[in-house]
Coordinates of C-alpha atoms in Angstrom, one line a residue:
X20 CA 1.4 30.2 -9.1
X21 CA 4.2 28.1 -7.3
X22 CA 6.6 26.4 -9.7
X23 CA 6.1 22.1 -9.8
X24 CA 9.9 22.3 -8.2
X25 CA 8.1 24.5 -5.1
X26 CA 5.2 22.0 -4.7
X27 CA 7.1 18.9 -5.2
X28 CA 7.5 16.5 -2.5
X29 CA 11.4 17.2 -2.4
X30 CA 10.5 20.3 -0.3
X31 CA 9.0 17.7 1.9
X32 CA 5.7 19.7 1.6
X33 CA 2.6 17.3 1.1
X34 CA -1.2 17.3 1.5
X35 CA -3.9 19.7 2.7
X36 CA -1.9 23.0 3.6
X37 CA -4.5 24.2 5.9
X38 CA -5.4 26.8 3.8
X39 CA -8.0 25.6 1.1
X40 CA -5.0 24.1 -1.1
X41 CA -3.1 20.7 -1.2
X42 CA 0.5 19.7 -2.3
X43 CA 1.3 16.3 -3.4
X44 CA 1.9 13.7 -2.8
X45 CA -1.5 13.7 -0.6
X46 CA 0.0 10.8 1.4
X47 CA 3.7 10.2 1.2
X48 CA 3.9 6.9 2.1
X49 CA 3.5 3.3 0.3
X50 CA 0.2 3.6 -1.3
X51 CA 0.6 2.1 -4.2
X52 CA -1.8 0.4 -7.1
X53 CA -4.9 2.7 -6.0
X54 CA -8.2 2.4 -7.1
X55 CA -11.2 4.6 -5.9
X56 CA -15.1 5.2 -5.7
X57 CA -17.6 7.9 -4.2
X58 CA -20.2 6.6 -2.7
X59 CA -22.7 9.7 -1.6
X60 CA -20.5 12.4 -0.2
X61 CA -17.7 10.0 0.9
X62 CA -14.3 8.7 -1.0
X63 CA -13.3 5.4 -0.5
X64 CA -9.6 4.0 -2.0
X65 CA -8.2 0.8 -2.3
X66 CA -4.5 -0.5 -2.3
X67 CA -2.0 -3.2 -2.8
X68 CA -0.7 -4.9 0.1
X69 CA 1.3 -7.9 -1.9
X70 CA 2.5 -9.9 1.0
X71 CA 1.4 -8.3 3.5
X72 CA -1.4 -9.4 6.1
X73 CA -4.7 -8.6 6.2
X74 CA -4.4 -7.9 2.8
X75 CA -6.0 -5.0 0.8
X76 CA -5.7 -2.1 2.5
X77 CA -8.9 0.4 2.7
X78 CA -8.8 4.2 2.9
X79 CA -11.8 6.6 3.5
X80 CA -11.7 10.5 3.0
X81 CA -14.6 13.1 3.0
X82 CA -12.6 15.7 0.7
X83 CA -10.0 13.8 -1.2
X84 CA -6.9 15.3 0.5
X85 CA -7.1 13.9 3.8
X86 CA -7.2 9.8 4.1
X87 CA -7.5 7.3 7.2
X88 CA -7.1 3.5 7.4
X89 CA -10.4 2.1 8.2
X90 CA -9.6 -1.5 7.3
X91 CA -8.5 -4.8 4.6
X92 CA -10.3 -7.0 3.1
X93 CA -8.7 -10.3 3.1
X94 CA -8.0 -11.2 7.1
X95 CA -6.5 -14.3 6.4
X96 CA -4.1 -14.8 3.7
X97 CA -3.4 -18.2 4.0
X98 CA -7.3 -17.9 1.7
X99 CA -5.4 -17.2 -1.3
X100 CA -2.3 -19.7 -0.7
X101 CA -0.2 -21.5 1.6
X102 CA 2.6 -20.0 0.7
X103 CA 1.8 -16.6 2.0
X104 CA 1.7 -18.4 6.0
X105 CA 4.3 -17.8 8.5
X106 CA 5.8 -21.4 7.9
X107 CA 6.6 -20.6 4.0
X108 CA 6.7 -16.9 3.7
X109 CA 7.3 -17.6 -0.7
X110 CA 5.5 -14.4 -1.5
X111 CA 7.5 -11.9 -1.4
X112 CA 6.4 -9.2 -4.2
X113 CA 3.8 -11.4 -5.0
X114 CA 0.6 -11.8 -2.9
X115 CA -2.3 -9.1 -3.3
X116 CA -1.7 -7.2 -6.4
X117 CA -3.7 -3.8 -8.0
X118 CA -7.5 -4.3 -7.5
X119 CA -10.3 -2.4 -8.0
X120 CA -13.4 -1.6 -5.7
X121 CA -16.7 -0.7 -6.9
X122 CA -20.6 -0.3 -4.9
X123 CA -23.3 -1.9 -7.0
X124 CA -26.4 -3.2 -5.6
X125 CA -25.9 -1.1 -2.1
X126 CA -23.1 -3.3 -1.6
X127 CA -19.1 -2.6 -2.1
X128 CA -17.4 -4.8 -4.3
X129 CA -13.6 -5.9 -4.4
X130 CA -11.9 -7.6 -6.9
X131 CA -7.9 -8.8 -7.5
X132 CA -5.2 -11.0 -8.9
X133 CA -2.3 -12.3 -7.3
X134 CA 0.3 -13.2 -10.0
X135 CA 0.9 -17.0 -9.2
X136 CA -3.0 -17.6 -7.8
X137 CA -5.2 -15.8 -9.9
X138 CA -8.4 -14.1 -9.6
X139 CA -10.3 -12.9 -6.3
X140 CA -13.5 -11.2 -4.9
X141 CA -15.0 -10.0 -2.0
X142 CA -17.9 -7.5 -0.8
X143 CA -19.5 -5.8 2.0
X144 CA -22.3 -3.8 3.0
X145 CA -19.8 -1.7 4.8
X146 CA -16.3 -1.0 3.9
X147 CA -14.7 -1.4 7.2
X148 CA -15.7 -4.6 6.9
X149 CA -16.5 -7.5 8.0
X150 CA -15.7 -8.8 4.1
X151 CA -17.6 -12.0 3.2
X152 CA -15.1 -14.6 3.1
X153 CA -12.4 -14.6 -0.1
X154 CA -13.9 -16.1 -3.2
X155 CA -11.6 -17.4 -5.7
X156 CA -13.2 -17.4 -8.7
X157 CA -10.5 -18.2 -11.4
X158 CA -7.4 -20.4 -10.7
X159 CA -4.6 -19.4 -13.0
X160 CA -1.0 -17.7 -12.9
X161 CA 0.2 -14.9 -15.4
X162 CA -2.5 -12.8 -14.5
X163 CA -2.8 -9.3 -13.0
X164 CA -5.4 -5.8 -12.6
X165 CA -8.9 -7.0 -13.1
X166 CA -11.8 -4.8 -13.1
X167 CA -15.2 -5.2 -12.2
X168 CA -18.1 -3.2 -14.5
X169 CA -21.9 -3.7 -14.6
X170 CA -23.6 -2.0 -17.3
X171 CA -27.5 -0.5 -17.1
X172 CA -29.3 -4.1 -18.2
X173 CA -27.4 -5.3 -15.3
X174 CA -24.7 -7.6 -17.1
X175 CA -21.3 -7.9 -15.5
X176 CA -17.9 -7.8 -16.9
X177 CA -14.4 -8.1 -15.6
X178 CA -11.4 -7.1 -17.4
X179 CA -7.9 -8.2 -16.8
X180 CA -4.2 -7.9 -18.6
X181 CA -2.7 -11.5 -18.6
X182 CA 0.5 -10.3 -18.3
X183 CA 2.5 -13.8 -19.2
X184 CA 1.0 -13.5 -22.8
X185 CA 2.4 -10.5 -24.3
X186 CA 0.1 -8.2 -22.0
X187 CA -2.8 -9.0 -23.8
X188 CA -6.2 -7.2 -22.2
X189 CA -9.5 -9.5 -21.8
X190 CA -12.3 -8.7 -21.1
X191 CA -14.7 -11.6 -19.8
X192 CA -18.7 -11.0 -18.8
X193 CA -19.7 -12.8 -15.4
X194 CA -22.8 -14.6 -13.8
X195 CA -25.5 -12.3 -12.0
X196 CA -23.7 -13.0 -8.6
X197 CA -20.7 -11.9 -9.6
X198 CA -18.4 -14.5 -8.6
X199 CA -17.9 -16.6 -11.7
X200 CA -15.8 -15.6 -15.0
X201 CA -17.8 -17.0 -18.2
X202 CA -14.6 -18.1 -20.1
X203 CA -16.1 -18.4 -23.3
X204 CA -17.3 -15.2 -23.6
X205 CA -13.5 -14.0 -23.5
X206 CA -12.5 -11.3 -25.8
X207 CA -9.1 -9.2 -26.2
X208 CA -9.9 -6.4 -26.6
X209 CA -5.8 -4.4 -26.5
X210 CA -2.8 -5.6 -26.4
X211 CA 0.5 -3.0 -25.8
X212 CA 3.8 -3.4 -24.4
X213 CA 3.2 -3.1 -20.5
X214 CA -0.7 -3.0 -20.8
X215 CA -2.5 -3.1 -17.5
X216 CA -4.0 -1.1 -14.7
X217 CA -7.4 -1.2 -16.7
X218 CA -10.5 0.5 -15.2
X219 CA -14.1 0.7 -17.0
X220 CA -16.2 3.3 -16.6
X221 CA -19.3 3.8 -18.2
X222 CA -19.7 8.2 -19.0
X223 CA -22.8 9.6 -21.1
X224 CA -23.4 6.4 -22.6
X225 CA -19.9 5.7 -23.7
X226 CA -18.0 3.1 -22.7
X227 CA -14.2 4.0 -21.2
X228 CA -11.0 1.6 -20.7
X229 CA -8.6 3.2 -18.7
X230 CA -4.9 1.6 -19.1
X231 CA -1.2 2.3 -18.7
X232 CA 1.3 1.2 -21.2
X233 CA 5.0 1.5 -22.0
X234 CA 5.9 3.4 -24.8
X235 CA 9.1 5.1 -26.0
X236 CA 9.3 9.0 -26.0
X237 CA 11.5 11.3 -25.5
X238 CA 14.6 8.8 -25.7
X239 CA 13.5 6.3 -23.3
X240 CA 10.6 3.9 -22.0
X241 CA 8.2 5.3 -19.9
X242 CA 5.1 4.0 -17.9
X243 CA 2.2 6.2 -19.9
X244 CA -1.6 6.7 -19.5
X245 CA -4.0 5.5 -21.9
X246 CA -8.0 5.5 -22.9
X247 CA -10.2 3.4 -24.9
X248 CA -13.2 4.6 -26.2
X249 CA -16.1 3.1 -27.8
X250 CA -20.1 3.3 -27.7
X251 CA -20.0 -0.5 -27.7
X252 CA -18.1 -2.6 -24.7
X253 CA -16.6 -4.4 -27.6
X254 CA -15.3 -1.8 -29.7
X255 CA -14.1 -0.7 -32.3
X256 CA -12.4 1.4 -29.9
X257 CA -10.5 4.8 -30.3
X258 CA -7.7 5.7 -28.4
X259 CA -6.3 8.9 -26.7
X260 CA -3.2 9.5 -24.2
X261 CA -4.3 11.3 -21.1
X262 CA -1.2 12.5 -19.0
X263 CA 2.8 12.9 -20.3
X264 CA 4.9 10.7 -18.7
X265 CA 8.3 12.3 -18.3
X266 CA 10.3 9.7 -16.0
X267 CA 12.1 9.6 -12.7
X268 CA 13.7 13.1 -12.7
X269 CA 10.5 15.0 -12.9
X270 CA 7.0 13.5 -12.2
X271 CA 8.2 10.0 -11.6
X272 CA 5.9 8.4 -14.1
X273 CA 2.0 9.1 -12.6
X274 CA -0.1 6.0 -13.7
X275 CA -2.1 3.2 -12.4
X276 CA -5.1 4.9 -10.4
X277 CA -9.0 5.7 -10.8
X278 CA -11.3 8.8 -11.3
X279 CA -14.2 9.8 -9.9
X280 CA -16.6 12.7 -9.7
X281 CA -17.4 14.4 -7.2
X282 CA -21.2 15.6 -6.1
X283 CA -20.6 19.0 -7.6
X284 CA -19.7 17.1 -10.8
X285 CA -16.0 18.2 -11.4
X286 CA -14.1 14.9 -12.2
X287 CA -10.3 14.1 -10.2
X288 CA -7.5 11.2 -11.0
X289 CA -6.0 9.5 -8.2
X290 CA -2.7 8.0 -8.8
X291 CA 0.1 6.8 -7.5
X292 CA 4.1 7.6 -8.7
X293 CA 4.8 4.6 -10.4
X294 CA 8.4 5.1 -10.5
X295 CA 9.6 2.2 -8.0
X296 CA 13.2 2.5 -5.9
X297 CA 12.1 5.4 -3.6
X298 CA 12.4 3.9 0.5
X299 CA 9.1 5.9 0.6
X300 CA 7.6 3.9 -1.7
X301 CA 5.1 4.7 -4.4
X302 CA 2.9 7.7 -2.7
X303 CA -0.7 8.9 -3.4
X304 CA -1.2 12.1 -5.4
X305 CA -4.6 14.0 -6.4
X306 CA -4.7 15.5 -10.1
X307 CA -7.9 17.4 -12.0
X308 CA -9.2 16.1 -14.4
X309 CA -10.8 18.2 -17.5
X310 CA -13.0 16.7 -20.7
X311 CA -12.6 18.3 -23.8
X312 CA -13.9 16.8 -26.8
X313 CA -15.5 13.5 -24.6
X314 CA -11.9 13.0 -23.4
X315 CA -10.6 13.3 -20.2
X316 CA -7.1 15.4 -19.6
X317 CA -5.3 14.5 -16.4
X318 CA -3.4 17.3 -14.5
X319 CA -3.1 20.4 -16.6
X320 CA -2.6 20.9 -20.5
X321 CA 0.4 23.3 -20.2
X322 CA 1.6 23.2 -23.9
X323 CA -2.0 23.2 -25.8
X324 CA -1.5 19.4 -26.9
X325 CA -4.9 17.8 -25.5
X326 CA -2.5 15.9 -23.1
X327 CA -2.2 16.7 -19.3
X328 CA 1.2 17.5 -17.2
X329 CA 1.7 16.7 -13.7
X330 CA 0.4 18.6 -11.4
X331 CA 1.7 19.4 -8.1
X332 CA -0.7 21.2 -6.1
X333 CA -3.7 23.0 -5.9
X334 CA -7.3 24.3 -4.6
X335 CA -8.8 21.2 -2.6
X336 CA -11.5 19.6 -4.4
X337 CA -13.8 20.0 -1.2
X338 CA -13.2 22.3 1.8
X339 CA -14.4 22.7 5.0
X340 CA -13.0 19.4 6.5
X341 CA -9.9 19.4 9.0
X342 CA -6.7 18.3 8.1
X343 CA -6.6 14.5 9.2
X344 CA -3.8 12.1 9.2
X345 CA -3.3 8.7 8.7
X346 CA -3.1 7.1 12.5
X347 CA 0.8 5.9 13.3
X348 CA 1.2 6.0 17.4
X349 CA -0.7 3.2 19.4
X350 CA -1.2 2.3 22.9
X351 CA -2.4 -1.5 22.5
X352 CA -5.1 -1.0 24.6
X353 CA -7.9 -2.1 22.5
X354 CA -8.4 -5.9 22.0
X355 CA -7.8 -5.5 18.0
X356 CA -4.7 -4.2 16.0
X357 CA -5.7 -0.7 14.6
X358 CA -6.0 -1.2 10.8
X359 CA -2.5 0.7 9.9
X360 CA -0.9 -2.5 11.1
X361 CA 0.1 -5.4 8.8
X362 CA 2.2 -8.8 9.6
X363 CA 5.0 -9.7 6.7
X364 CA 3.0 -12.3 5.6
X365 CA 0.2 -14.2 7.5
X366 CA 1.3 -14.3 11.0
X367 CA 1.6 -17.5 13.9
X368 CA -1.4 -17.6 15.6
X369 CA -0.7 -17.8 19.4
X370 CA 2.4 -16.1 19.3
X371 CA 1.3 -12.9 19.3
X372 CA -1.4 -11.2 21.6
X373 CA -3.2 -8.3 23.1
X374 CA -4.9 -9.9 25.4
X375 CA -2.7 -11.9 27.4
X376 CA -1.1 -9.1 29.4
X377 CA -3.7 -5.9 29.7
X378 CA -2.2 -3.0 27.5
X379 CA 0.4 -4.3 26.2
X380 CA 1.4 -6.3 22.6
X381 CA 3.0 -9.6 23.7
X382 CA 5.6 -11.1 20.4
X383 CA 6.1 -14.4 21.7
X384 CA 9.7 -15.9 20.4
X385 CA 9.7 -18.0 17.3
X386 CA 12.2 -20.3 15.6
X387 CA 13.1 -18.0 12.2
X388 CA 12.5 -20.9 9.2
X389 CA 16.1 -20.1 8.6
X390 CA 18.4 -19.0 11.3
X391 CA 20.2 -16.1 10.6
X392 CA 18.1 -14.9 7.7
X393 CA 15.7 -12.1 9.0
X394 CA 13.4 -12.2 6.3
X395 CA 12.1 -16.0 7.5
X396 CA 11.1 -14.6 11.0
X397 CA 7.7 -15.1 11.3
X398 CA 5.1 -12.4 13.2
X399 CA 7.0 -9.2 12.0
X400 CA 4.8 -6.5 12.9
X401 CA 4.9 -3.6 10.7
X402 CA 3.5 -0.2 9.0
X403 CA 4.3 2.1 6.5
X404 CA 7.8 4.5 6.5
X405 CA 6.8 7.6 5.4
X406 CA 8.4 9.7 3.7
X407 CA 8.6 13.7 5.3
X408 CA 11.5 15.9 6.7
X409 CA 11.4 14.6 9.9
X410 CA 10.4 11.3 11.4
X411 CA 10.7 9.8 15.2
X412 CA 9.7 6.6 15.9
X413 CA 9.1 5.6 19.6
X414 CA 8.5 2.4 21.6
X415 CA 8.9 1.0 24.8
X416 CA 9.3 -2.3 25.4
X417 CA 9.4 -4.8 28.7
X418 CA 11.9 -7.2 28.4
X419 CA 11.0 -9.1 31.5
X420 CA 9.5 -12.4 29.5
X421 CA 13.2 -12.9 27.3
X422 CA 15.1 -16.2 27.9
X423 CA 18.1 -17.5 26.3
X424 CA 18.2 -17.6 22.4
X425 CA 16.0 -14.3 22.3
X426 CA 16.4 -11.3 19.9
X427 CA 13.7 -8.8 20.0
X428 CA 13.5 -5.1 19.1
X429 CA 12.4 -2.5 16.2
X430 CA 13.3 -3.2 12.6
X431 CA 13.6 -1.3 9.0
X432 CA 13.8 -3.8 5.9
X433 CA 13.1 -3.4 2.4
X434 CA 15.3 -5.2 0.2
X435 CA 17.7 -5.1 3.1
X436 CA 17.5 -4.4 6.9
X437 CA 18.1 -3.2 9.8
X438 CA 17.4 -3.5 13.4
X439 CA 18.0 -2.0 16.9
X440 CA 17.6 -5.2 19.7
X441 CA 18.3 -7.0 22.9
X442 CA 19.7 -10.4 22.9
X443 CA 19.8 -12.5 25.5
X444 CA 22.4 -15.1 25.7
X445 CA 21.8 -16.9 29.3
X446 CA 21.1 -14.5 31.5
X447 CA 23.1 -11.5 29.3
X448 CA 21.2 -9.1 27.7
X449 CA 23.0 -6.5 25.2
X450 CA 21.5 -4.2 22.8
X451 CA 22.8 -4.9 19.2
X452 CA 22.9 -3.2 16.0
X453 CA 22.1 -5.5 13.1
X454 CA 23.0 -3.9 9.2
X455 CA 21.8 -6.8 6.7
X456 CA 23.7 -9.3 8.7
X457 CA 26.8 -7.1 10.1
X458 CA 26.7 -6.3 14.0
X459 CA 27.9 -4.0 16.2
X460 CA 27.2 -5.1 19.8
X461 CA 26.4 -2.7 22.0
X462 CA 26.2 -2.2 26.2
X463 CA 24.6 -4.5 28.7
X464 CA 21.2 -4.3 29.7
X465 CA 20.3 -5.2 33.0
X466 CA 17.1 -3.2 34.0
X467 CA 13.4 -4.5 32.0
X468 CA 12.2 -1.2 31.0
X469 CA 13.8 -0.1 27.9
X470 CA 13.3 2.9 25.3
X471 CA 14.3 2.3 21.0
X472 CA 14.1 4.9 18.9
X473 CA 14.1 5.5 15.3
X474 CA 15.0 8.7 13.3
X475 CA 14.6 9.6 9.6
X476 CA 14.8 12.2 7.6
X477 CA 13.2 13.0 3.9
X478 CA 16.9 11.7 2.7
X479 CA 15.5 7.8 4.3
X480 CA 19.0 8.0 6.4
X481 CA 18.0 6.1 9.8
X482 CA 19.3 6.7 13.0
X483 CA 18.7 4.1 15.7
X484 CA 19.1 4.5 19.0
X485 CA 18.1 3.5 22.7
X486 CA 17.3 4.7 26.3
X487 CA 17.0 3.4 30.0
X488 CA 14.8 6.7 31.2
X489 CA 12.7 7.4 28.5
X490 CA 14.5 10.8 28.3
X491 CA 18.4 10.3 27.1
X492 CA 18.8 8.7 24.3
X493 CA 22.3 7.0 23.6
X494 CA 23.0 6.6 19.5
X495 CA 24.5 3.9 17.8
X496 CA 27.3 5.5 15.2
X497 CA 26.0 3.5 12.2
X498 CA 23.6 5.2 9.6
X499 CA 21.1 2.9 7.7
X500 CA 19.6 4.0 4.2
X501 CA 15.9 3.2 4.2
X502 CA 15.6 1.4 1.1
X503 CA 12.7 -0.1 -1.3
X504 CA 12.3 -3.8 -1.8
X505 CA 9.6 -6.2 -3.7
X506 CA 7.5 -3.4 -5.4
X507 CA 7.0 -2.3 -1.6
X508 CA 8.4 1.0 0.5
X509 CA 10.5 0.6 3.8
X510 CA 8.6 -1.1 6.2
X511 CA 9.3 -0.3 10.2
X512 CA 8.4 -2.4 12.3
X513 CA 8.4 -4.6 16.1
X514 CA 9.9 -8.2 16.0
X515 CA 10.7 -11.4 18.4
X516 CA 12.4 -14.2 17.6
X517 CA 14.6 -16.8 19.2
X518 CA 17.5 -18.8 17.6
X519 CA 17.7 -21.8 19.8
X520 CA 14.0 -22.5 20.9
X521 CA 10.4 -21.7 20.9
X522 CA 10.9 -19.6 24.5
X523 CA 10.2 -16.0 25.4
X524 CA 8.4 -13.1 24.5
X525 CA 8.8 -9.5 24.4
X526 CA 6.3 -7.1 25.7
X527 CA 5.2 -3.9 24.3
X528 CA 4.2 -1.3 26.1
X529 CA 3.3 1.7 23.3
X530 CA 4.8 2.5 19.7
X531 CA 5.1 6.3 19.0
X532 CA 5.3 7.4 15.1
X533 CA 5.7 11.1 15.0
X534 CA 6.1 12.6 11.4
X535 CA 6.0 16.5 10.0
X536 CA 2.5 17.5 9.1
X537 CA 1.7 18.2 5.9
X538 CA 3.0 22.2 5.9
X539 CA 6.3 20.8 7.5
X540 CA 5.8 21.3 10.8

């Protein structure tokens, strides 16, 4: 048996090894705030996008190791506030919190707060989507992690942690259609320091509140996991901890997240490292799950306690599918963005398209809301950085539509940022280096096809650099550290925008995202 220090994701190991077993993280990227279902033989998982557009992001798997994008469920975000569009862009770290997703009457079910709008829902008879249009079903700030839960007789509930009260946990029941909280039937039902991330699950007629909660062991505060337990909704309730939480340095605080059973009946937790700061963000991991006593014991019981350890690897839960990766590199040749994409905040409509030139993405320039801050540039096009031992990042772009004023090229930002771009200024095109604000100006440019690259490691240090063959590849000196920023990991990412005037475009031809495969290849 490999040691957790083996398995760990500091090796840069992660996901299905190929060979009946999984390391984890099983995606090591920003998959934060995860939620999931089966629904026959398939897995479906929800997760946070905050202020990020479309909003909600939507994983399916066949074997719980090996995930794919397949779609959001809020297109539009300017459905949940105005201040999410391109011409506030107020969100940041705000937006589309933890959800939860659930399949009830052969349809699928997603519910959500955002922290200054309040409460949301949405369903589907297919989880790809089309989503019925965004329902907002309670206006109110403070709040955050609601759950759906229907119970035999066919009542529903909804439970959520309003957060700007002490973290006090409601539980509400709702109308037969599911889109309306009946406030008077409110009831707290815990209240903790930190308490949130509930989930309600209904197991051999018990009733269970999953939770996460900040208590104080081992010398310091840390994010733990927590169970209610009752044979009535309302209580009393009896309460057990699932999983140790030992912090940064060794597990990095496993927490919000949902389990499920498989077909065969063995019950898993998926979770995400709640410890925030990594430029990877907080990734998706896969732990077992054991009952003992009518109590469920996440990871593995190492010291005899009743409580689970993290665990970093293992036998796959189901074998016999192929290893499958989430989809990075695109051609724009189909007439939609392919779901991995999301815009910082709801993009411009008509300044972007895929339609206008055949093949290609076309950023038309925009007027930042503040020049010279990079975070008020509308129609940033971005995905997730992920976080392996080795990382190329690939694009060519035609800069053939640029006029005077323009900037336009590939971008890192969390907190910070960092981009690689052409400016033109006249008829002068040079390829910049942009740290947070400080430049380095690089050569001219005077031929339209042009080649930026991005490098990374499992250390987040970025190399940019650029090419005029496609083949030899100049460096800039500088070395940026991917960093975190707004509860989100680094973001990379295609941008346009023009200082003086609403004039030009940029022109992309393909974006390339190669990363190791999960045995570190």
């Amino acid at each position: 048996m490999k040691s957790a220090l083996e398995l760990s994701s500091k090796n840069g190991l992660w996901g299905d090894q190929g060979d009946g077993t999984y390391i984890n993280p099983i995606l090591p990227g920003d998959f934060s705030d995860p939620d999931v279902i089966r629904v026959g033989s398939d897995f479906y998982c929800i997760s946070s996008t905050l202020h990020f557009s479309p909003g909600m992001v939507i994983l399916h798997s066949k074997d719980l190791v090996n995930w794919v994008i397949i779609g959001h469920v809020v297109d539009d975000l300017t459905q949940i506030s105005p201040e999410l569009n391109f011409d506030k862009m107020n969100r940041y770290g705000r937006g589309v919190w933890a959800g939860a997703i659930r399949y009830y009457k052969d349809k699928f079910w997603v519910y959500f707060c955002t922290p200054d709008e309040g409460f949301f829902m949405s369903s589907s008879t297919r989880p790809e989507g089309p989503w019925e249009p965004l329902q907002h079903i309670w206006q109110i700030e403070g709040w955050d992690d609601c759950c759906p839960f229907w119970d035999e007789d066919g009542q529903g509930y909804l439970a959520a942690t309003n957060f700007s009260n002490e973290y006090k946990m409601h539980l509400f029941q709702m109308n037969e259609e599911g889109n309306q909280i009946r406030k008077d039937t409110d009831f707290v039902f815990h209240q903790y320091k930190g308490s949130e991330a509930t989930k309600i699950y209904k197991i051999d007629g018990l009733y269970y509140f999953f939770h996460s909660e900040v208590r104080h062991q081992a010398g310091k505060d840390l994010r733990v996991v927590m169970m209610l337990r009752s044979s009535h909704i309302r209580g009393p309730y009896e309460e057990k901890e699932l999983i140790h939480s030992h912090g940064e340095a060794l597990d990095r605080e496993p927490n919000q997240g949902g389990l499920l059973q498989t077909e065969d009946g063995t019950w898993y937790f998926i979770s995400h490292q709640g410890t925030g700061g990594y430029y990877e963000g907080r990734t998706l991991h896969l732990l077992p799950v054991t009952w003992v006593d009518g109590w469920p014991i996440i990871g593995e019981d190492i010291d005899g306690d009743g409580i689970g350890e993290m665990v970093w690897g293992g036998k796959k839960p189901i074998q016999g599918y192929p290893l499958i990766t989430p989809s990075t590199s695109v051609n724009f040749t189909n007439a939609r963005l392919e779901p991995q994409w999301e815009w910082n905040h709801q993009p411009r409509a008509g300044k972007w398209s895929l339609t206008e030139r055949q093949g290609y993405l076309r950023l038309h320039a925009c007027v930042p809301l503040e020049v010279g801050n990079f975070f008020t540039v509308c129609n940033i096009l971005t995905q997730r950085s992920l976080g392996t031992v080795n990382n190329v990042v690939v694009t060519k772009i035609d800069l053939s539509g640029m006029e005077d004023g323009q900037e336009a090229g590939l971008c890192h930002f969390g907190t910070r940022y960092c981009t690689i771009s052409i400016k033109q200024e006249g008829t002068v095109r040079t390829i910049q280096y942009n740290d947070t604000g400080i430049q380095t100006i690089g050569s001219r440019i005077s031929q339209c096809d042009l080649w930026l690259r991005s490098c990374w490691g499992l250390d987040g240090i970025n190399t940019f650099s650029y090419s005029l063959d496609g083949k030899n590849f100049i460096d800039f000196d500088e070395r940026y550290q991917l960093n975190w920023g707004h509860y989100r990991g680094d973001r990379i990412g295609l941008f346009s925008f023009n200082n003086k005037a609403e004039n030009g475009y940029l022109d992309i031809e393909w974006f390339h995202y190669r990363y190791a495969m999960p045995q570190g290849r």
